[in-house]
Short mmCIF file of C-alpha atoms in Angstrom, two decimals:
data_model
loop_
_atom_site.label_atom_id
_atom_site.label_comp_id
_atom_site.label_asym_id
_atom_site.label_seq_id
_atom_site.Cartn_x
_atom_site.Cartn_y
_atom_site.Cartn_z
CA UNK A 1 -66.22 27.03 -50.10
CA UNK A 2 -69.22 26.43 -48.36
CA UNK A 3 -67.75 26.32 -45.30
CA UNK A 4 -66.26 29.77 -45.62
CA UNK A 5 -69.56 31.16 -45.97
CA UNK A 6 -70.61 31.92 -42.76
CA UNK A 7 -67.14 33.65 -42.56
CA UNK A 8 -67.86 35.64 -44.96
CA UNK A 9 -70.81 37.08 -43.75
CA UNK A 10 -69.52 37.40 -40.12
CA UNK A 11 -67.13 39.37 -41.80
CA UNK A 12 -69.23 41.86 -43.88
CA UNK A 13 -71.67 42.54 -40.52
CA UNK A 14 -68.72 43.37 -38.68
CA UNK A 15 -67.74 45.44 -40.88
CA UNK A 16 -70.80 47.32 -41.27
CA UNK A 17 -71.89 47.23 -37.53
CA UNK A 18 -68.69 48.42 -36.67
CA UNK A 19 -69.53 51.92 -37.57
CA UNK A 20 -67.01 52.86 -40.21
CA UNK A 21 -64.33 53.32 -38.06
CA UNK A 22 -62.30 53.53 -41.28
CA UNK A 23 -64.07 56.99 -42.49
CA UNK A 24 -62.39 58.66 -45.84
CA UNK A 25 -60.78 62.24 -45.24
CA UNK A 26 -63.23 64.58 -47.62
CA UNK A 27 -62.92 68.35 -48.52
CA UNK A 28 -65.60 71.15 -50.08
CA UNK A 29 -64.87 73.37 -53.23
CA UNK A 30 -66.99 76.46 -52.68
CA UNK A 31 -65.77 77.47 -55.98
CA UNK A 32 -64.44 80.62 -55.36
CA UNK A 33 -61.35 81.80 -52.88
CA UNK A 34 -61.84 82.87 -49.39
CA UNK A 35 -58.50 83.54 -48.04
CA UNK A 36 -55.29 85.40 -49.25
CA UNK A 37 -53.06 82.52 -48.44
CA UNK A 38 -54.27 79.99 -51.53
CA UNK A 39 -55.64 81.03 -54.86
CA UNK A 40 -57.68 77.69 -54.68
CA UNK A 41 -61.51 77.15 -53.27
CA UNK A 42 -60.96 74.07 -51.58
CA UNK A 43 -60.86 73.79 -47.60
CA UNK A 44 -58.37 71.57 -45.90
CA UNK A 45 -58.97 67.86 -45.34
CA UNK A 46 -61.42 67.14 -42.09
CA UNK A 47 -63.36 63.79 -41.57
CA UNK A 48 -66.70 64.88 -40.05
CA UNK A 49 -69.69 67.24 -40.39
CA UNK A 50 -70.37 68.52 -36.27
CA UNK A 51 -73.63 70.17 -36.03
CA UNK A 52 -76.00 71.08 -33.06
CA UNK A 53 -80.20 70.11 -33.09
CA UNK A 54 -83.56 70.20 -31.11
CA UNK A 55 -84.65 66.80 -32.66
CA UNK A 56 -88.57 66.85 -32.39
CA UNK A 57 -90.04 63.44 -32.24
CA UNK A 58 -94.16 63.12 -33.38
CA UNK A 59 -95.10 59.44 -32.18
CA UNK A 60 -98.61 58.44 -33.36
CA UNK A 61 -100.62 55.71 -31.29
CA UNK A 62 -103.41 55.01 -33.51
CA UNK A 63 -100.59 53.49 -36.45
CA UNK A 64 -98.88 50.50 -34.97
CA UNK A 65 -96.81 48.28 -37.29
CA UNK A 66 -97.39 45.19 -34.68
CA UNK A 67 -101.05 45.73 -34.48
CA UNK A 68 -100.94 46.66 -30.82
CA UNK A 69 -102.52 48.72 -28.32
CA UNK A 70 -104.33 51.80 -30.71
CA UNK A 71 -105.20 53.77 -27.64
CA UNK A 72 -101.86 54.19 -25.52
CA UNK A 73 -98.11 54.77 -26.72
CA UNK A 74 -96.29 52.15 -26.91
CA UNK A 75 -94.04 50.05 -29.22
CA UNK A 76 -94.66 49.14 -32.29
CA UNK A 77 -96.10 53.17 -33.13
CA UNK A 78 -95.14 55.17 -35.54
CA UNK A 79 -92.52 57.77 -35.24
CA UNK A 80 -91.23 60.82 -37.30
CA UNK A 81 -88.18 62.81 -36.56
CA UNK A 82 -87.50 66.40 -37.66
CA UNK A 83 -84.98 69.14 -37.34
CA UNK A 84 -82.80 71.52 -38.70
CA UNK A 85 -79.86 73.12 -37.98
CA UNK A 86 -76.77 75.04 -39.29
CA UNK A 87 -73.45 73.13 -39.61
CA UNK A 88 -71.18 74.47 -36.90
CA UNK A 89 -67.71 72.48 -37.47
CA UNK A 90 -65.29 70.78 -39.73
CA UNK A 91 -63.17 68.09 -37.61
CA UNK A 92 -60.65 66.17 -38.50
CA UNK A 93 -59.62 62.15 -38.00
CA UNK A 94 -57.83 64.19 -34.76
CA UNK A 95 -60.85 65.80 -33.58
CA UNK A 96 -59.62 68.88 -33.92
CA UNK A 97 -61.74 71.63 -35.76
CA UNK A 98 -60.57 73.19 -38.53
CA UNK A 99 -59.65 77.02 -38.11
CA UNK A 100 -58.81 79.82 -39.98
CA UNK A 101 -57.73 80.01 -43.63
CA UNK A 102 -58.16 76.18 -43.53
CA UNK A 103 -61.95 76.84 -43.63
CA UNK A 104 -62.24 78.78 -46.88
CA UNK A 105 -64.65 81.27 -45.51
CA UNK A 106 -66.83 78.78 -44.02
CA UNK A 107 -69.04 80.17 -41.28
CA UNK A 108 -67.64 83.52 -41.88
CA UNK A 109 -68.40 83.86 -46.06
CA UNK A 110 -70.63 80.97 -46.04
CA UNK A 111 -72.29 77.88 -44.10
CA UNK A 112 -74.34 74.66 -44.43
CA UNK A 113 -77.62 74.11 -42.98
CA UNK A 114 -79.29 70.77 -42.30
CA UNK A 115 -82.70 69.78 -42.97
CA UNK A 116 -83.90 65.91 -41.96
CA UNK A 117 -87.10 64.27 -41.95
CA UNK A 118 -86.69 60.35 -40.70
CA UNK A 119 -89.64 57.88 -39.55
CA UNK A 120 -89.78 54.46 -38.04
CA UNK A 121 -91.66 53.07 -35.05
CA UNK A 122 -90.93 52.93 -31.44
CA UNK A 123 -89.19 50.53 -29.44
CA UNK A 124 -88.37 49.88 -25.85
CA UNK A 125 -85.50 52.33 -24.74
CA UNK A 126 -82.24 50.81 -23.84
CA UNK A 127 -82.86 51.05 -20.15
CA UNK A 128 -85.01 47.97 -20.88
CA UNK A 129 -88.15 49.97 -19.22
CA UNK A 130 -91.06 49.53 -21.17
CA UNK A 131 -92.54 53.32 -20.46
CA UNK A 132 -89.38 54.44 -21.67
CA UNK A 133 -89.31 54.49 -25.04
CA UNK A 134 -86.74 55.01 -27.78
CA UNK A 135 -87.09 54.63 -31.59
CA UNK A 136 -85.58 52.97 -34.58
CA UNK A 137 -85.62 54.63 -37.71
CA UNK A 138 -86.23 52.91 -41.35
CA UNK A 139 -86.66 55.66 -43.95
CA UNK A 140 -85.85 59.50 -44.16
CA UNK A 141 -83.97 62.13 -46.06
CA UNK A 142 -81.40 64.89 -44.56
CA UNK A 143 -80.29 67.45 -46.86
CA UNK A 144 -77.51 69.71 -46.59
CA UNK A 145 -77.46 73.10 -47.82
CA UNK A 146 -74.55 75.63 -48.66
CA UNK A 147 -75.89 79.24 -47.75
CA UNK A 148 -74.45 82.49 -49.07
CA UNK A 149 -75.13 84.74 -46.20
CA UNK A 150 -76.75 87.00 -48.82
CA UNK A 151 -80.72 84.77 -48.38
CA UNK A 152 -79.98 81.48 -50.99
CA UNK A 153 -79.66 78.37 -49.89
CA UNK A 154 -78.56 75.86 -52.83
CA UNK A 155 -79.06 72.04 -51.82
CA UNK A 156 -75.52 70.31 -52.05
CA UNK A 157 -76.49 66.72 -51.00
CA UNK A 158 -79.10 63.88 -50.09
CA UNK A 159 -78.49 61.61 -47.92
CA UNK A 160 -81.14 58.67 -47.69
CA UNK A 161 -81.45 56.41 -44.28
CA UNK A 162 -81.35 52.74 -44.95
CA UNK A 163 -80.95 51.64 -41.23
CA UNK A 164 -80.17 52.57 -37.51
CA UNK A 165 -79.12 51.21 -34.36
CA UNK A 166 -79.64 52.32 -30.56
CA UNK A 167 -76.38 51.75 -28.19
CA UNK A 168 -76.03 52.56 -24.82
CA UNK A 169 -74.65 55.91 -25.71
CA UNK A 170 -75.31 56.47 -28.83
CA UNK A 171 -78.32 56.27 -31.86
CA UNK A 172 -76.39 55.31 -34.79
CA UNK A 173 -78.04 55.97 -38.57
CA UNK A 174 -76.30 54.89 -41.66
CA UNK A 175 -77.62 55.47 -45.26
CA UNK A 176 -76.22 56.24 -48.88
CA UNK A 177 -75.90 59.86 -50.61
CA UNK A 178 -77.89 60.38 -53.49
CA UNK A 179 -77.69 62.69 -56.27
CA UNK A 180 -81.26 61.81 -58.22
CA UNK A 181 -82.97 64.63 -57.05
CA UNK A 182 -80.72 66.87 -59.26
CA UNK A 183 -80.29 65.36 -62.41
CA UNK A 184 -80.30 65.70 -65.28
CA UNK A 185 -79.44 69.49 -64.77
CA UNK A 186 -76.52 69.32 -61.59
CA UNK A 187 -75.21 72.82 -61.40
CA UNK A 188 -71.52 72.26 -61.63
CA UNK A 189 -71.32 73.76 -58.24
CA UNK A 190 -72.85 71.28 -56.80
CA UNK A 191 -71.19 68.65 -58.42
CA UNK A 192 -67.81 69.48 -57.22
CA UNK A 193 -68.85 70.61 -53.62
CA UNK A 194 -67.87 67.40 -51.82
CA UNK A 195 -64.71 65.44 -52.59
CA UNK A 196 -62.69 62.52 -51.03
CA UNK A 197 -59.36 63.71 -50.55
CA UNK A 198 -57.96 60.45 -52.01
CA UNK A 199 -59.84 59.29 -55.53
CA UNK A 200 -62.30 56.47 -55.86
CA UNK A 201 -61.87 54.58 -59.11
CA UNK A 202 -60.47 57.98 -60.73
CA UNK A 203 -62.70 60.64 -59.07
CA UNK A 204 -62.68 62.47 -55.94
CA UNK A 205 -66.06 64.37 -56.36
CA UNK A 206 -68.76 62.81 -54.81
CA UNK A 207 -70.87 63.05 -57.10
CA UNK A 208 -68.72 61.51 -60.02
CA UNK A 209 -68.36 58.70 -58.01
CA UNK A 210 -72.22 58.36 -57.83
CA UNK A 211 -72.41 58.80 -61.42
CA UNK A 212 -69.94 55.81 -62.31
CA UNK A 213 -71.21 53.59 -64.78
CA UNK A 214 -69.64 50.41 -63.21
CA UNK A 215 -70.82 47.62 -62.11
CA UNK A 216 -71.61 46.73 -59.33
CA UNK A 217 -71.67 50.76 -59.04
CA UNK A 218 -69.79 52.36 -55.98
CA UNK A 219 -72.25 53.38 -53.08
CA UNK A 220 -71.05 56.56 -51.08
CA UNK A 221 -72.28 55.51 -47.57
CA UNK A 222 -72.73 57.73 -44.17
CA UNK A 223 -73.09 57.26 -40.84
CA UNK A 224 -74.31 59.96 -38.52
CA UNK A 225 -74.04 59.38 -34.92
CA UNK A 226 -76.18 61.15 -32.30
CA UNK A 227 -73.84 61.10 -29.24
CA UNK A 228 -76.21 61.06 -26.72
CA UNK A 229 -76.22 59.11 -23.47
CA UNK A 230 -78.70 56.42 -22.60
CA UNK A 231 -80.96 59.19 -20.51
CA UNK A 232 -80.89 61.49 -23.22
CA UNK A 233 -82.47 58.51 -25.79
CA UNK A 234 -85.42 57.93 -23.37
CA UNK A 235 -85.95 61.56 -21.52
CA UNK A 236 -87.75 63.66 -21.30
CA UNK A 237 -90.69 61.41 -21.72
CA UNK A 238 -93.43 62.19 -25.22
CA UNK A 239 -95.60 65.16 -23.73
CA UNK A 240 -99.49 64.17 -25.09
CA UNK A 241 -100.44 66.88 -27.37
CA UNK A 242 -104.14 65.28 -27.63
CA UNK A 243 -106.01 63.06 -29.80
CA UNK A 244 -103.54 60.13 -30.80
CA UNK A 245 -100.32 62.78 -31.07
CA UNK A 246 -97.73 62.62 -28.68
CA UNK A 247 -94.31 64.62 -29.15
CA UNK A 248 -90.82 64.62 -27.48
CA UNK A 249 -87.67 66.92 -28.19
CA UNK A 250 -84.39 65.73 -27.50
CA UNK A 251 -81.33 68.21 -27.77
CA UNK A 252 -78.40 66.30 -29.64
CA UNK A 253 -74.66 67.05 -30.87
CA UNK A 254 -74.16 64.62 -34.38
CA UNK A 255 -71.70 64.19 -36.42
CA UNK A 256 -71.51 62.85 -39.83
CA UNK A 257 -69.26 60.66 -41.87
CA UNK A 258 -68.62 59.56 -45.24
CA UNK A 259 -66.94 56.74 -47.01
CA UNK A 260 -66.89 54.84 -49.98
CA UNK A 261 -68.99 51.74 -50.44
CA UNK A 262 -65.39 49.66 -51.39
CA UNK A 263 -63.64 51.14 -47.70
CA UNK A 264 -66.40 48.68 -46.14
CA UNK A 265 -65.24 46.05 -48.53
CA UNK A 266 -61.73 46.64 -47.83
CA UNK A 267 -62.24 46.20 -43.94
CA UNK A 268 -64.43 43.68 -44.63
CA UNK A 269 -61.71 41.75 -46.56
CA UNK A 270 -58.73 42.66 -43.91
CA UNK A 271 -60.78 40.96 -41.49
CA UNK A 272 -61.61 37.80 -43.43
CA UNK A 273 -57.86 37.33 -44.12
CA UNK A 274 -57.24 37.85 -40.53
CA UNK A 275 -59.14 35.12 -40.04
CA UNK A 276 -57.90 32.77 -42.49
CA UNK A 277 -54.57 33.13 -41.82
CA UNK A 278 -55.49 32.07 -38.12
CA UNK A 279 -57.51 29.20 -39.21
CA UNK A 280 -54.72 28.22 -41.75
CA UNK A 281 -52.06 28.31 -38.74
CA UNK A 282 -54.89 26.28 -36.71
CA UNK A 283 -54.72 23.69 -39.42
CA UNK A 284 -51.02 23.69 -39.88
CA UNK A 285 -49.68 23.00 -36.02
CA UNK A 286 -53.21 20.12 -36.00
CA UNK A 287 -51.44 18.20 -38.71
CA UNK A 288 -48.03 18.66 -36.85
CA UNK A 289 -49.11 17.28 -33.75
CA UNK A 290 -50.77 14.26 -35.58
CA UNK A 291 -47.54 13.90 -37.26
#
């Protein structure tokens, strides 16, 4: 068993490095009918949340985590990230929008908005050019918002950042949704706005799911990926607003995706049985030949 340790752990960082490439198919229930052609409230199954941003970037020189340099920017400084935006697409696992009655009024009776504050500490850019420098992120919130079109905004969901990675063409940050800020009074509303199309231990809401009293509970994780090319993660360079402030605005095009904590074990698992099968068949045709 021992052996099969390492395994096991090469295993579960695949699985979570590798983006969740196996995303669940969600829906919203605005609660109320849009369209003539279903009595229900519910939009058609899609897989991401697309969205448009200015992403504004506040670096500050005189708070550096490795105890560097206090009077230039460079790594090791802090960094905050804010922005907000309107939702502007549902997309499915085909990346193609959804349209018409398949929307349930959204962007036409109704939208979501986006609100995120994230902060973490700089880092040389993936161009490897020390003036150039990119970020990673350790903390944050980004909550979504479903708006009326008639001036209220009702929060729908949290989503905390636990972690992110910079590729070569892409800054990748992953995280859990939370429902805390809510209870103990959740509006039904918002307890039933986002659903997995297929149920998690008995529930499709997201929210029951969160509430499970199971152990070990089920996590609801995202990813949100910035898809941005390697320029656009180091350029334009921080503009020096004075004192110790320096700020940089990048223009990006994320999208957002959700799945179950047990979809990472499941892939997770697939690949560890790949493995042993291949180590098994390994073993068999050794003690063949020494036959």
């Amino acid at each position: 068993m021992t052996k099969l340790k390492p395994l096991i752990y090469a295993c579960a960082l695949t699985a979570l490095s590798g983006g969740m490439t196996y995303a669940d198919n969600i829906f919203l229930d605005v609660g109320t009918s849009f369209n003539a052609v279903d009595a229900d409230s519910r939009t058609d199954d899609f897989e991401k949340l697309l969205f448009s941003v200015i992403a504004t970037s506040t670096y500050t020189i005189d708070d550096n985590i490795f105890g560097g340099d206090d009077t230039i920017l460079d790594t090791g400084d802090k960094v905050v990230d804010t922005g907000t935006s309107n939702i502007g697409s549902l997309e499915t696992s085909s990346a193609t929008a959804l349209v018409g009655p398949a929307l349930e009024g959204f962007n036409n009776d109704w939208g979501l908005d986006i609100d995120y504050t994230i902060s973490g500490y700089s880092v040389v850019g993936p161009g490897g050019i020390p003036d150039e420098l990119a970020a990673v992120f350790t903390s944050g919130t980004a909550s979504i918002f479903f708006d009326d079109f008639m001036g209220t905004d009702t929060k729908v969901l949290e989503l905390d950042l636990t972690s992110s990675m910079i590729e070569p063409t892409n800054v990748l940050l992953t995280g859990i949704v939370d429902y805390s800020w809510c209870e103990p009074a959740c509006s039904t509303f918002v307890k039933e706005f986002f659903n997995f199309s297929d149920p998690i231990a008995g529930e499709n809401a997201f929210y029951d799911i969160w509430a499970l009293d199971i152990v070990p509970p089920i996590s609801i994780m995202w990813r949100l990926d910035t898809n941005i090319d390697e320029a656009s993660v180091v350029a334009p360079e921080p503009i020096f607003e004075g004192s110790t402030t320096w700020t940089r605005e990048t223009e990006l095009s994320p999208t957002i995706q959700f799945v179950p904590e047990p979809g990472t074990y499941g892939a997770m698992l697939l690949g560890l049985g790949a493995l042993l099968f291949s180590q098994r068949r390994r073993m068999t045709y050794a003690f063949t030949d020494k036959r």
